[in-house]
GROMACS .gro file of C-alpha atoms in nm:
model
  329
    1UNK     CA    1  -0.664 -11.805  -2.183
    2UNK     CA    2  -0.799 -12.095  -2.378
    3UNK     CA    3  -0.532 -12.278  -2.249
    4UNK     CA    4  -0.640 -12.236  -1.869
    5UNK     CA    5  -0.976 -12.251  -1.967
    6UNK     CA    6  -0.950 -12.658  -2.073
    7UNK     CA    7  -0.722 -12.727  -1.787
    8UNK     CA    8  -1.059 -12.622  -1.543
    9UNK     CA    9  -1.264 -12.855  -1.750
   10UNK     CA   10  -1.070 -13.131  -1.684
   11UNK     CA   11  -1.014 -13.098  -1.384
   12UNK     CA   12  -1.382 -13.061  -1.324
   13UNK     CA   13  -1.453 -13.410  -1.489
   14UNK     CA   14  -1.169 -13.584  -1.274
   15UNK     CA   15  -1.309 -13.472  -0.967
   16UNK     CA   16  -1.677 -13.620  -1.073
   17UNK     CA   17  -1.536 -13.905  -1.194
   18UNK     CA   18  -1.359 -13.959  -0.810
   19UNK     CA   19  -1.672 -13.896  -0.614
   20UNK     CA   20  -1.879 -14.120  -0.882
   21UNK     CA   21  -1.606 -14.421  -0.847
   22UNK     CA   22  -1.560 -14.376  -0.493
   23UNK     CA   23  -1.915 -14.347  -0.351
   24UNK     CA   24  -1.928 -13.996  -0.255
   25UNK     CA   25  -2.241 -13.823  -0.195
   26UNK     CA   26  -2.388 -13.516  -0.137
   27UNK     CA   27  -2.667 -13.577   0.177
   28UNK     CA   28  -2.958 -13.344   0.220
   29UNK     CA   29  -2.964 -13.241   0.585
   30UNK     CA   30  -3.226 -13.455   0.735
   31UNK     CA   31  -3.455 -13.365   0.970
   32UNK     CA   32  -3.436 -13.459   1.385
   33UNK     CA   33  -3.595 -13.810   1.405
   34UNK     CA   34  -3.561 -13.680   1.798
   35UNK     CA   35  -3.920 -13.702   1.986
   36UNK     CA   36  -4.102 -13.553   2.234
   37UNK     CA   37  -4.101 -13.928   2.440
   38UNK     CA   38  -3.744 -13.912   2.342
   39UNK     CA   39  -3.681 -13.600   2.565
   40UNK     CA   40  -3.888 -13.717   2.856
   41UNK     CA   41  -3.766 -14.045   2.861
   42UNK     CA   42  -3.452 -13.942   2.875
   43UNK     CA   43  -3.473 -13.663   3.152
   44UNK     CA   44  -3.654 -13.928   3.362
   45UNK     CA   45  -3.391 -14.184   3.321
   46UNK     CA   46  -3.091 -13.935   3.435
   47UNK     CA   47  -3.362 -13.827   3.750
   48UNK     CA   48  -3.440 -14.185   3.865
   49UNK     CA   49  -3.039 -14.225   3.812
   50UNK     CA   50  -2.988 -13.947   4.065
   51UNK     CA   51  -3.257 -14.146   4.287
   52UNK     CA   52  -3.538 -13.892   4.220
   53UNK     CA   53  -3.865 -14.005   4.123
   54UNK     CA   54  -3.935 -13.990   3.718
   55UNK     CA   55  -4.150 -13.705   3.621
   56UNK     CA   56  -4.582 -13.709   3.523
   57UNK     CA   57  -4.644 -13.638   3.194
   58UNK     CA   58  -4.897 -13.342   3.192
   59UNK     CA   59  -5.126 -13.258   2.902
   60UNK     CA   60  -5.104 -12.911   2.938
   61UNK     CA   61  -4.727 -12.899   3.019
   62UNK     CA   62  -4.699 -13.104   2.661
   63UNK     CA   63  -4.946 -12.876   2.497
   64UNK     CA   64  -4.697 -12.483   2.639
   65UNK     CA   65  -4.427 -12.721   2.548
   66UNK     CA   66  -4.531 -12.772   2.198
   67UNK     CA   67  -4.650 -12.425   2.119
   68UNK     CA   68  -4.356 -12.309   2.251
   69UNK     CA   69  -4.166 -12.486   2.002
   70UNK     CA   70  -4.356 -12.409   1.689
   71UNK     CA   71  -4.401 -12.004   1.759
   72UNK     CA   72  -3.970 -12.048   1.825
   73UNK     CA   73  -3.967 -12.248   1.501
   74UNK     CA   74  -4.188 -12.034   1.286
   75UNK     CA   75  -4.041 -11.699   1.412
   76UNK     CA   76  -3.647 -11.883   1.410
   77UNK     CA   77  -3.615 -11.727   1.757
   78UNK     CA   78  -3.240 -11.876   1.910
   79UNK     CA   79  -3.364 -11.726   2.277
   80UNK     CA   80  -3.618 -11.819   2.547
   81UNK     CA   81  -3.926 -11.655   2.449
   82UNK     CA   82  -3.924 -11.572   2.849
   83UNK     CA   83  -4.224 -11.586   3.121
   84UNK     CA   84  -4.246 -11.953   3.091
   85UNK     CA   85  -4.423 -11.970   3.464
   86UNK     CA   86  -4.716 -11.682   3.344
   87UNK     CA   87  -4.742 -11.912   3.025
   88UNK     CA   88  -4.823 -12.245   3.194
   89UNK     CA   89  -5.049 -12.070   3.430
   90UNK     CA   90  -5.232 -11.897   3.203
   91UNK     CA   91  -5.262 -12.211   3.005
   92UNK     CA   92  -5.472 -12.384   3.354
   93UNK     CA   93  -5.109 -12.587   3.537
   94UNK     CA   94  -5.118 -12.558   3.923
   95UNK     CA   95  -5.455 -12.444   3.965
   96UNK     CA   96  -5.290 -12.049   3.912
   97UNK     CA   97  -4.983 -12.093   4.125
   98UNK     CA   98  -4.716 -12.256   4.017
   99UNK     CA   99  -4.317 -12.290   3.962
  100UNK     CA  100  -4.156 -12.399   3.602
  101UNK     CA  101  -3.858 -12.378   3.407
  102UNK     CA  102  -3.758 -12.448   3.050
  103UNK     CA  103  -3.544 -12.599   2.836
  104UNK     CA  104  -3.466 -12.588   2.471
  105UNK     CA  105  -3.210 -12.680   2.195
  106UNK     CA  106  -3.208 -12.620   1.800
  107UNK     CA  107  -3.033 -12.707   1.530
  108UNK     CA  108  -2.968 -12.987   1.233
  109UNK     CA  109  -2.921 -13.333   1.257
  110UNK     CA  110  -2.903 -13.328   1.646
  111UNK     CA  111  -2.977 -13.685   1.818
  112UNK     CA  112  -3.104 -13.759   2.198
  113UNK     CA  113  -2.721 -13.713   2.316
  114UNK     CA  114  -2.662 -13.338   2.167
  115UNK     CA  115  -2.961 -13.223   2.284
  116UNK     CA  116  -2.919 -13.354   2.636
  117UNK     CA  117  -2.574 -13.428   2.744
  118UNK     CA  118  -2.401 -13.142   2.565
  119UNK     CA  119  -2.648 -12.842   2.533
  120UNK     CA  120  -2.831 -12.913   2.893
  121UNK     CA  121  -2.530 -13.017   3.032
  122UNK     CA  122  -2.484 -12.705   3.225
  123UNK     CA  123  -2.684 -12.656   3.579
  124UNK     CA  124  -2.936 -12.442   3.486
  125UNK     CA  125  -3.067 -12.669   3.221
  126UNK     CA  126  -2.978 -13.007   3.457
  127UNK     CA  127  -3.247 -12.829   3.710
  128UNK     CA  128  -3.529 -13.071   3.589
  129UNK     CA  129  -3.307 -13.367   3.650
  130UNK     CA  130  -3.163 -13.300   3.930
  131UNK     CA  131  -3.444 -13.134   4.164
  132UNK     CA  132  -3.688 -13.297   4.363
  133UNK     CA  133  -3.930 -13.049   4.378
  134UNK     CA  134  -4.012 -13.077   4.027
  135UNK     CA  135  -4.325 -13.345   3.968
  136UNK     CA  136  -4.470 -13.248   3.603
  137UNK     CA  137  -4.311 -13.232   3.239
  138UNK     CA  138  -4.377 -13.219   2.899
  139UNK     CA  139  -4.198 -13.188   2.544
  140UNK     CA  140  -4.257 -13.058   2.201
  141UNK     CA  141  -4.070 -13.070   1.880
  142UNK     CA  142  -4.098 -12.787   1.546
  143UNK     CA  143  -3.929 -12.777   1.260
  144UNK     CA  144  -3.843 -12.507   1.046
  145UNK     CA  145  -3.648 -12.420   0.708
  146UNK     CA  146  -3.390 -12.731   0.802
  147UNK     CA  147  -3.370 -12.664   1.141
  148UNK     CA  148  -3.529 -12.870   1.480
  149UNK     CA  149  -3.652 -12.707   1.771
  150UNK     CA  150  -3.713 -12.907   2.127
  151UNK     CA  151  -3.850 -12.766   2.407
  152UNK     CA  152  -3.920 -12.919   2.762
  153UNK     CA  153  -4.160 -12.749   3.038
  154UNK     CA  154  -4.089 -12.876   3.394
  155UNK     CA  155  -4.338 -12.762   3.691
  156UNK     CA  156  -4.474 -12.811   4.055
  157UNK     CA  157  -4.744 -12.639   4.182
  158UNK     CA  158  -4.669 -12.420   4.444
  159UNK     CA  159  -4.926 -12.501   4.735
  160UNK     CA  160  -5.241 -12.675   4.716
  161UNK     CA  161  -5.337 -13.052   4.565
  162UNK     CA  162  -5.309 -13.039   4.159
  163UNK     CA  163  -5.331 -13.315   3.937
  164UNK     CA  164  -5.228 -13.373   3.579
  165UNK     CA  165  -5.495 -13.110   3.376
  166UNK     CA  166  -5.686 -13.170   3.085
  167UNK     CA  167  -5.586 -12.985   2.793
  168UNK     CA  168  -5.901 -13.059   2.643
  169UNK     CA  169  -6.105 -12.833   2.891
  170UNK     CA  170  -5.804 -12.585   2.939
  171UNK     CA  171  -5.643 -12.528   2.608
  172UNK     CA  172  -5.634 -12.122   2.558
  173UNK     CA  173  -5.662 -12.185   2.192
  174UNK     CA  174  -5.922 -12.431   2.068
  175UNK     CA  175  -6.035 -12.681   2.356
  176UNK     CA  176  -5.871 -12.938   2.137
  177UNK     CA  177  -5.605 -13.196   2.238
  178UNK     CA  178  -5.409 -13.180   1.909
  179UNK     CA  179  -5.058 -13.017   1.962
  180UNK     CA  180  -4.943 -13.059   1.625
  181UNK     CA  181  -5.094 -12.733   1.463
  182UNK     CA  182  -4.857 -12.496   1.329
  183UNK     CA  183  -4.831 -12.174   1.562
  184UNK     CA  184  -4.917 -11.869   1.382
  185UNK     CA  185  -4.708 -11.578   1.441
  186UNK     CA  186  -4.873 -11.310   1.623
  187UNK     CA  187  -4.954 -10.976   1.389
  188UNK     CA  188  -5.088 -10.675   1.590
  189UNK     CA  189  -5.410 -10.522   1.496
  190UNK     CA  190  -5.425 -10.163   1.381
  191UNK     CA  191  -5.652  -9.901   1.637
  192UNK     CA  192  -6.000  -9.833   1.486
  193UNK     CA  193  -6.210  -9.488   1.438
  194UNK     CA  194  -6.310  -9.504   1.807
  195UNK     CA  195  -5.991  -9.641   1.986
  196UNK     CA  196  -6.037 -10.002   2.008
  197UNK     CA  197  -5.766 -10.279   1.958
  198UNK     CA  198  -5.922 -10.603   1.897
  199UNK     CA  199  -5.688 -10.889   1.799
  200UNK     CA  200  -5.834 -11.173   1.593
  201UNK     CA  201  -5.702 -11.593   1.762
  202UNK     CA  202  -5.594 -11.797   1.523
  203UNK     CA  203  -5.513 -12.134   1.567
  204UNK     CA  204  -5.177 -12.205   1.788
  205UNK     CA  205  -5.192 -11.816   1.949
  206UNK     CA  206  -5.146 -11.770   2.329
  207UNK     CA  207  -5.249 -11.576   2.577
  208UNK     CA  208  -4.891 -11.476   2.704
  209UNK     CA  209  -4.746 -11.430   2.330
  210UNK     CA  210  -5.039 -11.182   2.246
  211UNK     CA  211  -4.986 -11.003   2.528
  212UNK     CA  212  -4.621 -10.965   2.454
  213UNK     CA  213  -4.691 -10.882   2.079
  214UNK     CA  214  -4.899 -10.543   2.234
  215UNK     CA  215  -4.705 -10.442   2.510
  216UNK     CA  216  -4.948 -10.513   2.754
  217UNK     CA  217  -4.953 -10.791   3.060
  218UNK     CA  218  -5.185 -11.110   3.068
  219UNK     CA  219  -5.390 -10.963   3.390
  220UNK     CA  220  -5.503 -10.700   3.156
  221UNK     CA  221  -5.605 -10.897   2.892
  222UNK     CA  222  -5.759 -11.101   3.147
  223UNK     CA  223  -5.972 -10.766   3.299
  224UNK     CA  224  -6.070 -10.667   2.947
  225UNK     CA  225  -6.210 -10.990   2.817
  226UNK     CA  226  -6.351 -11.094   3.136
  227UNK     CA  227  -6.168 -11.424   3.135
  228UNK     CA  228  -6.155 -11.654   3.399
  229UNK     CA  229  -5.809 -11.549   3.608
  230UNK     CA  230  -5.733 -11.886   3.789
  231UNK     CA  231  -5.878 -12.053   3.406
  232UNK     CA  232  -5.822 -11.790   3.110
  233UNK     CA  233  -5.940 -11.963   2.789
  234UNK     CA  234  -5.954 -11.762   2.465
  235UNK     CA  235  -6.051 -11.977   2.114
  236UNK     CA  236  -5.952 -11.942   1.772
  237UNK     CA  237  -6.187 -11.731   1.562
  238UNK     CA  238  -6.285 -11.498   1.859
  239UNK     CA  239  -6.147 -11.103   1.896
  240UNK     CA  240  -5.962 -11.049   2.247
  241UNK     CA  241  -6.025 -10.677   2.271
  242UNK     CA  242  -5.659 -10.570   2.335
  243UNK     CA  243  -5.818 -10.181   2.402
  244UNK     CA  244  -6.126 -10.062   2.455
  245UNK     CA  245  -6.270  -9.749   2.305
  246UNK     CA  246  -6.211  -9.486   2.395
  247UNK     CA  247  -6.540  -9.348   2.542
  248UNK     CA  248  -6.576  -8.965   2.652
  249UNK     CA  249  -6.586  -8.937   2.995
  250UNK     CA  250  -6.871  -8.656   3.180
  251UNK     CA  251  -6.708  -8.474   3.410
  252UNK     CA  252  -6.917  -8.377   3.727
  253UNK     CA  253  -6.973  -8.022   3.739
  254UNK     CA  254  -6.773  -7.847   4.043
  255UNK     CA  255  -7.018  -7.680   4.226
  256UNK     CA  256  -6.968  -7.317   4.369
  257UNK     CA  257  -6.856  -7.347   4.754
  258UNK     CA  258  -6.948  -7.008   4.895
  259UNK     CA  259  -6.679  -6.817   5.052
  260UNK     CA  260  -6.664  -6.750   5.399
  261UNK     CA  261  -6.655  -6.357   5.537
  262UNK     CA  262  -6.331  -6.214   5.588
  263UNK     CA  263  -6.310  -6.182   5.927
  264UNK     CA  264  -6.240  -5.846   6.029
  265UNK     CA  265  -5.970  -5.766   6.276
  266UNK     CA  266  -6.049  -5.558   6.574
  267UNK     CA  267  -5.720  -5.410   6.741
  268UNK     CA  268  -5.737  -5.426   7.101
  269UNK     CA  269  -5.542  -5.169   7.319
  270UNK     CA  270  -5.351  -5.360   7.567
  271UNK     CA  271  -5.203  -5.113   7.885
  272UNK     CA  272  -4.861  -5.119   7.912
  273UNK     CA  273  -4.787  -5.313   8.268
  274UNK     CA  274  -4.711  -5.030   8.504
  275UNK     CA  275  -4.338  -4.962   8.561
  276UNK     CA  276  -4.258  -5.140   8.931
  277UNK     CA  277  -4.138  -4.863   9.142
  278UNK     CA  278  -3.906  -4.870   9.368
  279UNK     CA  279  -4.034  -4.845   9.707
  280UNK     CA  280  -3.745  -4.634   9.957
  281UNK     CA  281  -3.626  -4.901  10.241
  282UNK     CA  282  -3.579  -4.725  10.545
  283UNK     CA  283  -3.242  -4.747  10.663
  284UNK     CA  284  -3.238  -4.780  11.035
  285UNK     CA  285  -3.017  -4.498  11.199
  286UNK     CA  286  -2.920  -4.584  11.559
  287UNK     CA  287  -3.007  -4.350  11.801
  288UNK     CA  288  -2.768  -4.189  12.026
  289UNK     CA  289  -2.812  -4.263  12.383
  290UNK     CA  290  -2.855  -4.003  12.641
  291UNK     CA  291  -2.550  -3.881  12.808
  292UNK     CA  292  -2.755  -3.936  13.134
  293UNK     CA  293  -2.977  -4.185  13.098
  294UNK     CA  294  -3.050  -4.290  13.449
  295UNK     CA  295  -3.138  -3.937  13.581
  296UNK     CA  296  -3.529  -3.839  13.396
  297UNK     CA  297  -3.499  -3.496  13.458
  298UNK     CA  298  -3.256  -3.451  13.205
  299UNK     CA  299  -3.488  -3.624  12.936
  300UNK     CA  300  -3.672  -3.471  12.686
  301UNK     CA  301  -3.667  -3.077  12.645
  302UNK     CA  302  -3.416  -3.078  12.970
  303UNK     CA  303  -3.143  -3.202  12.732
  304UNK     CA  304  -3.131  -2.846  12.580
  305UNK     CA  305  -3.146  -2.655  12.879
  306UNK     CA  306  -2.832  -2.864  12.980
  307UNK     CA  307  -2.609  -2.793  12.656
  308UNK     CA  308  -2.704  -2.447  12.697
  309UNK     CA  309  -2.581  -2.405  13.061
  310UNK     CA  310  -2.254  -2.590  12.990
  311UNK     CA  311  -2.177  -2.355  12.689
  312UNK     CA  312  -2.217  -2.109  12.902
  313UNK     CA  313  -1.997  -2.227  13.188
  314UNK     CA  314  -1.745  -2.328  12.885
  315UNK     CA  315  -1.752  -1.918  12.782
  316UNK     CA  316  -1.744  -1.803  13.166
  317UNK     CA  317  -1.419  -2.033  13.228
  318UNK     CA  318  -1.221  -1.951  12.900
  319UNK     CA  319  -1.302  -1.559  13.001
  320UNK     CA  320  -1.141  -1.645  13.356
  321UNK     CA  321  -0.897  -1.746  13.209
  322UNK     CA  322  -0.770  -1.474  12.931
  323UNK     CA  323  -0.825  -1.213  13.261
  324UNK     CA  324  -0.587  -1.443  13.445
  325UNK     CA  325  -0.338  -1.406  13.190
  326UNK     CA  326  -0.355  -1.023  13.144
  327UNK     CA  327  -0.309  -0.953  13.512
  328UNK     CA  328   0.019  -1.136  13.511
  329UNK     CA  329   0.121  -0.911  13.217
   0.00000   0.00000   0.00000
């Protein structure tokens, strides 16, 4: 055991002694040296190589950019912290109408080339270099516990004349210029005694990340505080009421409605249609002709008188007759 003990030590010392004679040294991971100019410069040289024009640096598209990348950085987020077209409108770009997209890359030691030829080399991310329709952009850069976060915003307004804004008048966190402020990480306000939310700015907050934090949209926050919707500026130090108290609320009394009479149903005796009846057709009979028609004395009554006296002669000439036979017997 001792043995293997002092074979470990010296082979300790020969290895110290070989990185000591030969140089070796252990380097502390440095931070990015990467900057925001860096990132624009370079997305404008591959656009103007494509023959697009190079894009307008906008204050307010460098100040989303730069938030963006300090609340990633101070909350080590690896994903799109999403709604990147609410956040740049709500932040004043394009007048309240607007398109964007967004790009971002992290990680240690990473120089102009990593960033931009290997992580946005994929179409999604080469959208900002590649389409015309794009005229604004702006960059940011955060560090955090070793690491480098980079973040461009790309936008055109969609409709209407815009120019460049001032962040100065339409920063939704202190109506200052200044970028470089560390982000704070948004921490949700408990309800009070009578229902209301109020959520206390601090420096580097948005409008869109608060509203994310509660659960609610930026409209709403908009409606509560009474913001300006095509302009919504909120400044450090001030509550945003997140929800309002909640207030009883009188109900109006129903009043009675009287209730109509029950109409009362009278049954009405309806005759039965009489039964049709069948009415007897008389049936024509025809009518016997007399046997002699030309002489009128036989008409009438005569006619009797006549089929008496031929009966007659009928009986008178069948008793001829049986006498006739019993003489010749």
């Amino acid at each position: 055991m001792r043995k293997f003990f002092l074979n470990t030590i010296r082979i300790i010392i020969c290895l110290v002694l070989l990185l000591s004679v030969s140089g070796w040294q252990i380097q502390p991971v440095k931070a990015s040296s990467v900057t925001p100019s860096d990132l624009i410069n370079e997305v404008n040289a591959i656009r103007t190589g494509n023959g697009l024009p190079a894009l307008i640096v906008d204050p307010i598209l460098m100040y989303t950019a730069q938030a963006t990348a300090e609340t990633m950085a101070a909350q080590d987020l690896h994903w799109h912290i999403g709604g990147i077209r609410e956040r740049i409108i709500a932040a004043g770009y394009g007048n309240g109408n607007a398109w964007a997209t967004e790009n971002f890359s992290m990680g240690a030691n990473k120089n102009i080339n990593d960033i931009v030829y290997v992580d946005w080399a994929d179409p999604d991310h080469m959208i900002p270099m590649v389409d015309g329709n794009y005229v604004h952009i702006g960059a940011g850069v955060a560090e955090a516990n070793g690491n480098t976060w980079f973040v461009v915003h790309a936008a055109y307004p969609a409709g209407g004349s815009y120019e460049a804004g001032d962040v100065a008048a339409t920063s939704v966190v202190s109506g200052t210029a200044d970028t470089s402020n560390y982000v704070q990480p948004i921490i949700t306000s408990t309800m009070q005694s009578d229902g209301t939310v109020l959520h206390p700015i601090l420096q580097g907050q948005v409008l869109y990340n608060i509203a994310v934090a509660y659960g609610v949209t930026v409209n709403e926050l908009v409606t509560l505080n009474r913001l300006s919707p095509s302009n919504p500026i909120i400044y450090q130090g001030n509550d945003l009421v997140v929800k309002p108290s909640m207030s009883p609320t009188i109900s109006p009394i129903p009043s009675e409605t009287p209730i109509p009479p029950t109409a009362t149903l009278t049954v009405t005796r309806t005759m039965p249609p009489p039964k049709a009846t069948q009415t007897p057709s008389m049936t024509p009979t025809s009518t016997r002709k007399p046997f002699f028609p030309e002489i009128s004395t036989f008409q009438g009554g005569s006619q009797q008188k006549l089929g008496t006296i031929l009966i007659v002669v009928c009986v008178l000439g069948i008793g001829l007759i049986i006498v006739g036979s019993l003489k010749k017997n």
